[in-house]
């Protein structure tokens, strides 16, 4: 089930015309880019935020709902975005990134670099510019859901718009 294009355009136009300030930096980035998106709010839960999003966003296939993970190579950080239902391959991320190896970033460092708390981290509107890798399977869908910048907030948008706004590199990053 998809929200029809006209409804989304009206929603975006209404938000822009109302002068309404976006609830998060991520939403502000999408509004400024004039990207069509649908906002989904739901109870955040206490942990397993991606699994919680899958349980709440029942109109989407689990593989359309993305998780955002921050990875590190030395002092450098990057973002990997992949379906919640899959595991990240650190070797494949390192290869796509052009580094020798990658590991999961320290959550505190991830929060400082992105400006978002774990469970709400998104590649949209990060504090510091970061390299973003979007798993290639995301491009198979008309829309994907990604974090909207806080726990319990996802945005549904076209993968092509996400790629354009985040300057993501499409790569195979699944285990």
mmCIF file with all atom_site columns, C-alpha atoms in Angstrom:
data_model
loop_
_atom_site.group_PDB
_atom_site.id
_atom_site.type_symbol
_atom_site.label_atom_id
_atom_site.label_alt_id
_atom_site.label_comp_id
_atom_site.label_asym_id
_atom_site.label_entity_id
_atom_site.label_seq_id
_atom_site.pdbx_PDB_ins_code
_atom_site.Cartn_x
_atom_site.Cartn_y
_atom_site.Cartn_z
_atom_site.occupancy
_atom_site.B_iso_or_equiv
_atom_site.pdbx_formal_charge
_atom_site.auth_seq_id
_atom_site.auth_comp_id
_atom_site.auth_asym_id
_atom_site.auth_atom_id
_atom_site.pdbx_PDB_model_num
ATOM 1   C CA . UNK A 1 1   ? 0.000  0.000   0.000  1.00 0.00 ? 1   UNK A CA 1
ATOM 2   C CA . UNK A 1 2   ? 1.529  3.318   -1.049 1.00 0.00 ? 2   UNK A CA 1
ATOM 3   C CA . UNK A 1 3   ? 0.462  6.830   -0.300 1.00 0.00 ? 3   UNK A CA 1
ATOM 4   C CA . UNK A 1 4   ? -0.384 8.289   -3.654 1.00 0.00 ? 4   UNK A CA 1
ATOM 5   C CA . UNK A 1 5   ? 1.968  10.867  -5.137 1.00 0.00 ? 5   UNK A CA 1
ATOM 6   C CA . UNK A 1 6   ? -0.596 13.693  -5.006 1.00 0.00 ? 6   UNK A CA 1
ATOM 7   C CA . UNK A 1 7   ? -1.262 13.136  -1.285 1.00 0.00 ? 7   UNK A CA 1
ATOM 8   C CA . UNK A 1 8   ? 2.455  13.262  -0.537 1.00 0.00 ? 8   UNK A CA 1
ATOM 9   C CA . UNK A 1 9   ? 2.940  16.407  -2.597 1.00 0.00 ? 9   UNK A CA 1
ATOM 10  C CA . UNK A 1 10  ? 0.059  18.075  -0.747 1.00 0.00 ? 10  UNK A CA 1
ATOM 11  C CA . UNK A 1 11  ? 1.548  17.034  2.583  1.00 0.00 ? 11  UNK A CA 1
ATOM 12  C CA . UNK A 1 12  ? 4.948  18.482  1.644  1.00 0.00 ? 12  UNK A CA 1
ATOM 13  C CA . UNK A 1 13  ? 3.395  21.676  0.244  1.00 0.00 ? 13  UNK A CA 1
ATOM 14  C CA . UNK A 1 14  ? 1.202  22.140  3.321  1.00 0.00 ? 14  UNK A CA 1
ATOM 15  C CA . UNK A 1 15  ? 4.217  21.739  5.604  1.00 0.00 ? 15  UNK A CA 1
ATOM 16  C CA . UNK A 1 16  ? 6.271  24.205  3.576  1.00 0.00 ? 16  UNK A CA 1
ATOM 17  C CA . UNK A 1 17  ? 3.460  26.769  3.400  1.00 0.00 ? 17  UNK A CA 1
ATOM 18  C CA . UNK A 1 18  ? 2.647  26.555  7.088  1.00 0.00 ? 18  UNK A CA 1
ATOM 19  C CA . UNK A 1 19  ? 6.129  27.734  7.989  1.00 0.00 ? 19  UNK A CA 1
ATOM 20  C CA . UNK A 1 20  ? 6.173  24.798  10.381 1.00 0.00 ? 20  UNK A CA 1
ATOM 21  C CA . UNK A 1 21  ? 9.654  24.146  11.719 1.00 0.00 ? 21  UNK A CA 1
ATOM 22  C CA . UNK A 1 22  ? 10.717 20.546  11.213 1.00 0.00 ? 22  UNK A CA 1
ATOM 23  C CA . UNK A 1 23  ? 10.743 18.345  14.303 1.00 0.00 ? 23  UNK A CA 1
ATOM 24  C CA . UNK A 1 24  ? 14.268 17.095  13.544 1.00 0.00 ? 24  UNK A CA 1
ATOM 25  C CA . UNK A 1 25  ? 17.248 18.194  11.461 1.00 0.00 ? 25  UNK A CA 1
ATOM 26  C CA . UNK A 1 26  ? 16.594 15.173  9.217  1.00 0.00 ? 26  UNK A CA 1
ATOM 27  C CA . UNK A 1 27  ? 13.078 16.377  8.393  1.00 0.00 ? 27  UNK A CA 1
ATOM 28  C CA . UNK A 1 28  ? 14.393 19.883  7.817  1.00 0.00 ? 28  UNK A CA 1
ATOM 29  C CA . UNK A 1 29  ? 16.939 18.547  5.321  1.00 0.00 ? 29  UNK A CA 1
ATOM 30  C CA . UNK A 1 30  ? 14.221 16.709  3.391  1.00 0.00 ? 30  UNK A CA 1
ATOM 31  C CA . UNK A 1 31  ? 11.923 19.746  3.405  1.00 0.00 ? 31  UNK A CA 1
ATOM 32  C CA . UNK A 1 32  ? 14.717 22.044  2.231  1.00 0.00 ? 32  UNK A CA 1
ATOM 33  C CA . UNK A 1 33  ? 15.542 19.599  -0.582 1.00 0.00 ? 33  UNK A CA 1
ATOM 34  C CA . UNK A 1 34  ? 11.831 19.534  -1.543 1.00 0.00 ? 34  UNK A CA 1
ATOM 35  C CA . UNK A 1 35  ? 11.878 15.743  -1.345 1.00 0.00 ? 35  UNK A CA 1
ATOM 36  C CA . UNK A 1 36  ? 8.576  13.900  -1.182 1.00 0.00 ? 36  UNK A CA 1
ATOM 37  C CA . UNK A 1 37  ? 8.356  11.813  1.977  1.00 0.00 ? 37  UNK A CA 1
ATOM 38  C CA . UNK A 1 38  ? 5.860  10.394  4.408  1.00 0.00 ? 38  UNK A CA 1
ATOM 39  C CA . UNK A 1 39  ? 6.521  10.741  8.108  1.00 0.00 ? 39  UNK A CA 1
ATOM 40  C CA . UNK A 1 40  ? 5.700  7.777   10.377 1.00 0.00 ? 40  UNK A CA 1
ATOM 41  C CA . UNK A 1 41  ? 5.638  8.229   14.168 1.00 0.00 ? 41  UNK A CA 1
ATOM 42  C CA . UNK A 1 42  ? 5.179  5.295   16.521 1.00 0.00 ? 42  UNK A CA 1
ATOM 43  C CA . UNK A 1 43  ? 6.052  4.241   20.095 1.00 0.00 ? 43  UNK A CA 1
ATOM 44  C CA . UNK A 1 44  ? 9.849  3.902   20.123 1.00 0.00 ? 44  UNK A CA 1
ATOM 45  C CA . UNK A 1 45  ? 10.207 0.997   22.522 1.00 0.00 ? 45  UNK A CA 1
ATOM 46  C CA . UNK A 1 46  ? 13.207 0.531   24.792 1.00 0.00 ? 46  UNK A CA 1
ATOM 47  C CA . UNK A 1 47  ? 15.642 -1.291  22.510 1.00 0.00 ? 47  UNK A CA 1
ATOM 48  C CA . UNK A 1 48  ? 15.806 -3.168  19.193 1.00 0.00 ? 48  UNK A CA 1
ATOM 49  C CA . UNK A 1 49  ? 14.583 0.011   17.524 1.00 0.00 ? 49  UNK A CA 1
ATOM 50  C CA . UNK A 1 50  ? 14.754 -1.411  13.995 1.00 0.00 ? 50  UNK A CA 1
ATOM 51  C CA . UNK A 1 51  ? 12.722 -4.479  14.928 1.00 0.00 ? 51  UNK A CA 1
ATOM 52  C CA . UNK A 1 52  ? 10.220 -2.171  16.593 1.00 0.00 ? 52  UNK A CA 1
ATOM 53  C CA . UNK A 1 53  ? 9.931  -0.128  13.384 1.00 0.00 ? 53  UNK A CA 1
ATOM 54  C CA . UNK A 1 54  ? 9.258  -3.332  11.412 1.00 0.00 ? 54  UNK A CA 1
ATOM 55  C CA . UNK A 1 55  ? 6.509  -4.270  13.885 1.00 0.00 ? 55  UNK A CA 1
ATOM 56  C CA . UNK A 1 56  ? 4.926  -0.801  13.639 1.00 0.00 ? 56  UNK A CA 1
ATOM 57  C CA . UNK A 1 57  ? 5.231  -0.116  9.904  1.00 0.00 ? 57  UNK A CA 1
ATOM 58  C CA . UNK A 1 58  ? 3.110  -3.061  8.821  1.00 0.00 ? 58  UNK A CA 1
ATOM 59  C CA . UNK A 1 59  ? 2.290  -1.548  5.412  1.00 0.00 ? 59  UNK A CA 1
ATOM 60  C CA . UNK A 1 60  ? 5.947  -2.038  4.414  1.00 0.00 ? 60  UNK A CA 1
ATOM 61  C CA . UNK A 1 61  ? 7.947  -5.188  3.772  1.00 0.00 ? 61  UNK A CA 1
ATOM 62  C CA . UNK A 1 62  ? 10.638 -5.752  6.421  1.00 0.00 ? 62  UNK A CA 1
ATOM 63  C CA . UNK A 1 63  ? 13.321 -5.377  3.734  1.00 0.00 ? 63  UNK A CA 1
ATOM 64  C CA . UNK A 1 64  ? 12.081 -1.823  2.975  1.00 0.00 ? 64  UNK A CA 1
ATOM 65  C CA . UNK A 1 65  ? 12.799 -0.676  6.527  1.00 0.00 ? 65  UNK A CA 1
ATOM 66  C CA . UNK A 1 66  ? 16.413 0.372   6.934  1.00 0.00 ? 66  UNK A CA 1
ATOM 67  C CA . UNK A 1 67  ? 18.712 0.587   9.918  1.00 0.00 ? 67  UNK A CA 1
ATOM 68  C CA . UNK A 1 68  ? 21.530 3.104   10.095 1.00 0.00 ? 68  UNK A CA 1
ATOM 69  C CA . UNK A 1 69  ? 24.841 1.926   11.528 1.00 0.00 ? 69  UNK A CA 1
ATOM 70  C CA . UNK A 1 70  ? 27.950 4.007   12.117 1.00 0.00 ? 70  UNK A CA 1
ATOM 71  C CA . UNK A 1 71  ? 31.245 2.299   11.334 1.00 0.00 ? 71  UNK A CA 1
ATOM 72  C CA . UNK A 1 72  ? 34.809 3.339   12.016 1.00 0.00 ? 72  UNK A CA 1
ATOM 73  C CA . UNK A 1 73  ? 38.171 2.931   10.369 1.00 0.00 ? 73  UNK A CA 1
ATOM 74  C CA . UNK A 1 74  ? 40.811 4.474   12.575 1.00 0.00 ? 74  UNK A CA 1
ATOM 75  C CA . UNK A 1 75  ? 39.468 7.922   13.481 1.00 0.00 ? 75  UNK A CA 1
ATOM 76  C CA . UNK A 1 76  ? 37.223 8.143   10.407 1.00 0.00 ? 76  UNK A CA 1
ATOM 77  C CA . UNK A 1 77  ? 33.518 7.373   10.604 1.00 0.00 ? 77  UNK A CA 1
ATOM 78  C CA . UNK A 1 78  ? 31.030 6.371   7.902  1.00 0.00 ? 78  UNK A CA 1
ATOM 79  C CA . UNK A 1 79  ? 27.404 5.321   7.787  1.00 0.00 ? 79  UNK A CA 1
ATOM 80  C CA . UNK A 1 80  ? 26.019 2.036   6.476  1.00 0.00 ? 80  UNK A CA 1
ATOM 81  C CA . UNK A 1 81  ? 22.287 1.797   5.741  1.00 0.00 ? 81  UNK A CA 1
ATOM 82  C CA . UNK A 1 82  ? 20.782 -1.631  5.231  1.00 0.00 ? 82  UNK A CA 1
ATOM 83  C CA . UNK A 1 83  ? 17.556 -3.555  5.785  1.00 0.00 ? 83  UNK A CA 1
ATOM 84  C CA . UNK A 1 84  ? 16.751 -4.146  9.466  1.00 0.00 ? 84  UNK A CA 1
ATOM 85  C CA . UNK A 1 85  ? 16.254 -7.826  8.655  1.00 0.00 ? 85  UNK A CA 1
ATOM 86  C CA . UNK A 1 86  ? 19.899 -8.317  7.587  1.00 0.00 ? 86  UNK A CA 1
ATOM 87  C CA . UNK A 1 87  ? 23.373 -8.148  9.110  1.00 0.00 ? 87  UNK A CA 1
ATOM 88  C CA . UNK A 1 88  ? 26.167 -5.794  8.083  1.00 0.00 ? 88  UNK A CA 1
ATOM 89  C CA . UNK A 1 89  ? 29.363 -7.153  6.550  1.00 0.00 ? 89  UNK A CA 1
ATOM 90  C CA . UNK A 1 90  ? 32.208 -5.040  7.914  1.00 0.00 ? 90  UNK A CA 1
ATOM 91  C CA . UNK A 1 91  ? 34.515 -6.518  5.243  1.00 0.00 ? 91  UNK A CA 1
ATOM 92  C CA . UNK A 1 92  ? 32.202 -5.367  2.443  1.00 0.00 ? 92  UNK A CA 1
ATOM 93  C CA . UNK A 1 93  ? 31.832 -1.902  3.977  1.00 0.00 ? 93  UNK A CA 1
ATOM 94  C CA . UNK A 1 94  ? 35.623 -1.598  4.260  1.00 0.00 ? 94  UNK A CA 1
ATOM 95  C CA . UNK A 1 95  ? 35.997 -2.635  0.621  1.00 0.00 ? 95  UNK A CA 1
ATOM 96  C CA . UNK A 1 96  ? 33.355 -0.125  -0.554 1.00 0.00 ? 96  UNK A CA 1
ATOM 97  C CA . UNK A 1 97  ? 34.975 2.551   1.627  1.00 0.00 ? 97  UNK A CA 1
ATOM 98  C CA . UNK A 1 98  ? 38.454 1.769   0.302  1.00 0.00 ? 98  UNK A CA 1
ATOM 99  C CA . UNK A 1 99  ? 39.932 1.101   3.751  1.00 0.00 ? 99  UNK A CA 1
ATOM 100 C CA . UNK A 1 100 ? 41.774 -1.903  5.113  1.00 0.00 ? 100 UNK A CA 1
ATOM 101 C CA . UNK A 1 101 ? 39.198 -2.718  7.795  1.00 0.00 ? 101 UNK A CA 1
ATOM 102 C CA . UNK A 1 102 ? 36.128 -1.349  9.509  1.00 0.00 ? 102 UNK A CA 1
ATOM 103 C CA . UNK A 1 103 ? 34.493 -1.912  12.871 1.00 0.00 ? 103 UNK A CA 1
ATOM 104 C CA . UNK A 1 104 ? 31.345 -0.731  14.568 1.00 0.00 ? 104 UNK A CA 1
ATOM 105 C CA . UNK A 1 105 ? 31.848 2.794   15.887 1.00 0.00 ? 105 UNK A CA 1
ATOM 106 C CA . UNK A 1 106 ? 31.691 3.624   19.564 1.00 0.00 ? 106 UNK A CA 1
ATOM 107 C CA . UNK A 1 107 ? 28.069 4.756   20.217 1.00 0.00 ? 107 UNK A CA 1
ATOM 108 C CA . UNK A 1 108 ? 29.231 7.953   21.954 1.00 0.00 ? 108 UNK A CA 1
ATOM 109 C CA . UNK A 1 109 ? 31.455 8.900   19.003 1.00 0.00 ? 109 UNK A CA 1
ATOM 110 C CA . UNK A 1 110 ? 28.613 8.064   16.612 1.00 0.00 ? 110 UNK A CA 1
ATOM 111 C CA . UNK A 1 111 ? 26.310 10.375  18.554 1.00 0.00 ? 111 UNK A CA 1
ATOM 112 C CA . UNK A 1 112 ? 28.844 13.220  18.569 1.00 0.00 ? 112 UNK A CA 1
ATOM 113 C CA . UNK A 1 113 ? 29.504 12.927  14.828 1.00 0.00 ? 113 UNK A CA 1
ATOM 114 C CA . UNK A 1 114 ? 25.882 12.593  13.731 1.00 0.00 ? 114 UNK A CA 1
ATOM 115 C CA . UNK A 1 115 ? 24.108 14.723  16.329 1.00 0.00 ? 115 UNK A CA 1
ATOM 116 C CA . UNK A 1 116 ? 21.585 11.929  16.858 1.00 0.00 ? 116 UNK A CA 1
ATOM 117 C CA . UNK A 1 117 ? 21.174 9.441   19.703 1.00 0.00 ? 117 UNK A CA 1
ATOM 118 C CA . UNK A 1 118 ? 21.605 5.703   19.029 1.00 0.00 ? 118 UNK A CA 1
ATOM 119 C CA . UNK A 1 119 ? 18.293 4.283   17.873 1.00 0.00 ? 119 UNK A CA 1
ATOM 120 C CA . UNK A 1 120 ? 17.565 7.585   16.122 1.00 0.00 ? 120 UNK A CA 1
ATOM 121 C CA . UNK A 1 121 ? 20.732 7.978   14.066 1.00 0.00 ? 121 UNK A CA 1
ATOM 122 C CA . UNK A 1 122 ? 20.193 8.882   10.432 1.00 0.00 ? 122 UNK A CA 1
ATOM 123 C CA . UNK A 1 123 ? 22.413 9.944   7.544  1.00 0.00 ? 123 UNK A CA 1
ATOM 124 C CA . UNK A 1 124 ? 20.079 12.905  6.949  1.00 0.00 ? 124 UNK A CA 1
ATOM 125 C CA . UNK A 1 125 ? 21.480 16.119  8.387  1.00 0.00 ? 125 UNK A CA 1
ATOM 126 C CA . UNK A 1 126 ? 24.458 14.781  10.302 1.00 0.00 ? 126 UNK A CA 1
ATOM 127 C CA . UNK A 1 127 ? 26.525 17.274  12.318 1.00 0.00 ? 127 UNK A CA 1
ATOM 128 C CA . UNK A 1 128 ? 29.680 16.337  10.422 1.00 0.00 ? 128 UNK A CA 1
ATOM 129 C CA . UNK A 1 129 ? 29.745 15.321  6.743  1.00 0.00 ? 129 UNK A CA 1
ATOM 130 C CA . UNK A 1 130 ? 30.021 11.545  6.541  1.00 0.00 ? 130 UNK A CA 1
ATOM 131 C CA . UNK A 1 131 ? 30.441 8.965   3.812  1.00 0.00 ? 131 UNK A CA 1
ATOM 132 C CA . UNK A 1 132 ? 27.196 7.007   3.418  1.00 0.00 ? 132 UNK A CA 1
ATOM 133 C CA . UNK A 1 133 ? 26.769 3.512   1.985  1.00 0.00 ? 133 UNK A CA 1
ATOM 134 C CA . UNK A 1 134 ? 23.267 2.351   1.081  1.00 0.00 ? 134 UNK A CA 1
ATOM 135 C CA . UNK A 1 135 ? 22.860 -1.356  0.518  1.00 0.00 ? 135 UNK A CA 1
ATOM 136 C CA . UNK A 1 136 ? 22.030 -2.091  -3.101 1.00 0.00 ? 136 UNK A CA 1
ATOM 137 C CA . UNK A 1 137 ? 18.845 -3.988  -2.194 1.00 0.00 ? 137 UNK A CA 1
ATOM 138 C CA . UNK A 1 138 ? 17.243 -0.681  -1.159 1.00 0.00 ? 138 UNK A CA 1
ATOM 139 C CA . UNK A 1 139 ? 17.095 0.343   -4.818 1.00 0.00 ? 139 UNK A CA 1
ATOM 140 C CA . UNK A 1 140 ? 14.745 -2.557  -5.578 1.00 0.00 ? 140 UNK A CA 1
ATOM 141 C CA . UNK A 1 141 ? 11.877 -0.799  -3.775 1.00 0.00 ? 141 UNK A CA 1
ATOM 142 C CA . UNK A 1 142 ? 9.713  2.174   -4.774 1.00 0.00 ? 142 UNK A CA 1
ATOM 143 C CA . UNK A 1 143 ? 10.130 3.516   -1.227 1.00 0.00 ? 143 UNK A CA 1
ATOM 144 C CA . UNK A 1 144 ? 12.251 2.763   1.820  1.00 0.00 ? 144 UNK A CA 1
ATOM 145 C CA . UNK A 1 145 ? 11.855 3.832   5.436  1.00 0.00 ? 145 UNK A CA 1
ATOM 146 C CA . UNK A 1 146 ? 14.819 5.331   7.267  1.00 0.00 ? 146 UNK A CA 1
ATOM 147 C CA . UNK A 1 147 ? 15.200 6.991   10.639 1.00 0.00 ? 147 UNK A CA 1
ATOM 148 C CA . UNK A 1 148 ? 13.811 10.493  10.804 1.00 0.00 ? 148 UNK A CA 1
ATOM 149 C CA . UNK A 1 149 ? 16.310 11.584  13.432 1.00 0.00 ? 149 UNK A CA 1
ATOM 150 C CA . UNK A 1 150 ? 14.776 10.287  16.650 1.00 0.00 ? 150 UNK A CA 1
ATOM 151 C CA . UNK A 1 151 ? 13.559 7.023   18.078 1.00 0.00 ? 151 UNK A CA 1
ATOM 152 C CA . UNK A 1 152 ? 10.046 6.218   16.912 1.00 0.00 ? 152 UNK A CA 1
ATOM 153 C CA . UNK A 1 153 ? 10.216 8.436   13.817 1.00 0.00 ? 153 UNK A CA 1
ATOM 154 C CA . UNK A 1 154 ? 10.810 7.058   10.339 1.00 0.00 ? 154 UNK A CA 1
ATOM 155 C CA . UNK A 1 155 ? 10.482 8.719   6.963  1.00 0.00 ? 155 UNK A CA 1
ATOM 156 C CA . UNK A 1 156 ? 9.409  6.860   3.861  1.00 0.00 ? 156 UNK A CA 1
ATOM 157 C CA . UNK A 1 157 ? 10.900 8.119   0.612  1.00 0.00 ? 157 UNK A CA 1
ATOM 158 C CA . UNK A 1 158 ? 12.183 6.997   -2.764 1.00 0.00 ? 158 UNK A CA 1
ATOM 159 C CA . UNK A 1 159 ? 15.657 5.413   -2.621 1.00 0.00 ? 159 UNK A CA 1
ATOM 160 C CA . UNK A 1 160 ? 16.779 7.772   -5.405 1.00 0.00 ? 160 UNK A CA 1
ATOM 161 C CA . UNK A 1 161 ? 15.833 10.794  -3.269 1.00 0.00 ? 161 UNK A CA 1
ATOM 162 C CA . UNK A 1 162 ? 17.667 9.341   -0.268 1.00 0.00 ? 162 UNK A CA 1
ATOM 163 C CA . UNK A 1 163 ? 20.757 8.769   -2.407 1.00 0.00 ? 163 UNK A CA 1
ATOM 164 C CA . UNK A 1 164 ? 20.606 12.318  -3.778 1.00 0.00 ? 164 UNK A CA 1
ATOM 165 C CA . UNK A 1 165 ? 20.167 13.996  -0.395 1.00 0.00 ? 165 UNK A CA 1
ATOM 166 C CA . UNK A 1 166 ? 22.786 11.925  1.487  1.00 0.00 ? 166 UNK A CA 1
ATOM 167 C CA . UNK A 1 167 ? 25.167 11.533  -1.480 1.00 0.00 ? 167 UNK A CA 1
ATOM 168 C CA . UNK A 1 168 ? 25.142 7.821   -0.647 1.00 0.00 ? 168 UNK A CA 1
ATOM 169 C CA . UNK A 1 169 ? 27.164 5.262   -2.505 1.00 0.00 ? 169 UNK A CA 1
ATOM 170 C CA . UNK A 1 170 ? 25.128 2.191   -3.427 1.00 0.00 ? 170 UNK A CA 1
ATOM 171 C CA . UNK A 1 171 ? 27.054 -0.953  -2.502 1.00 0.00 ? 171 UNK A CA 1
ATOM 172 C CA . UNK A 1 172 ? 26.600 -4.538  -1.363 1.00 0.00 ? 172 UNK A CA 1
ATOM 173 C CA . UNK A 1 173 ? 27.132 -4.334  2.413  1.00 0.00 ? 173 UNK A CA 1
ATOM 174 C CA . UNK A 1 174 ? 25.116 -7.379  3.547  1.00 0.00 ? 174 UNK A CA 1
ATOM 175 C CA . UNK A 1 175 ? 26.654 -10.337 5.310  1.00 0.00 ? 175 UNK A CA 1
#
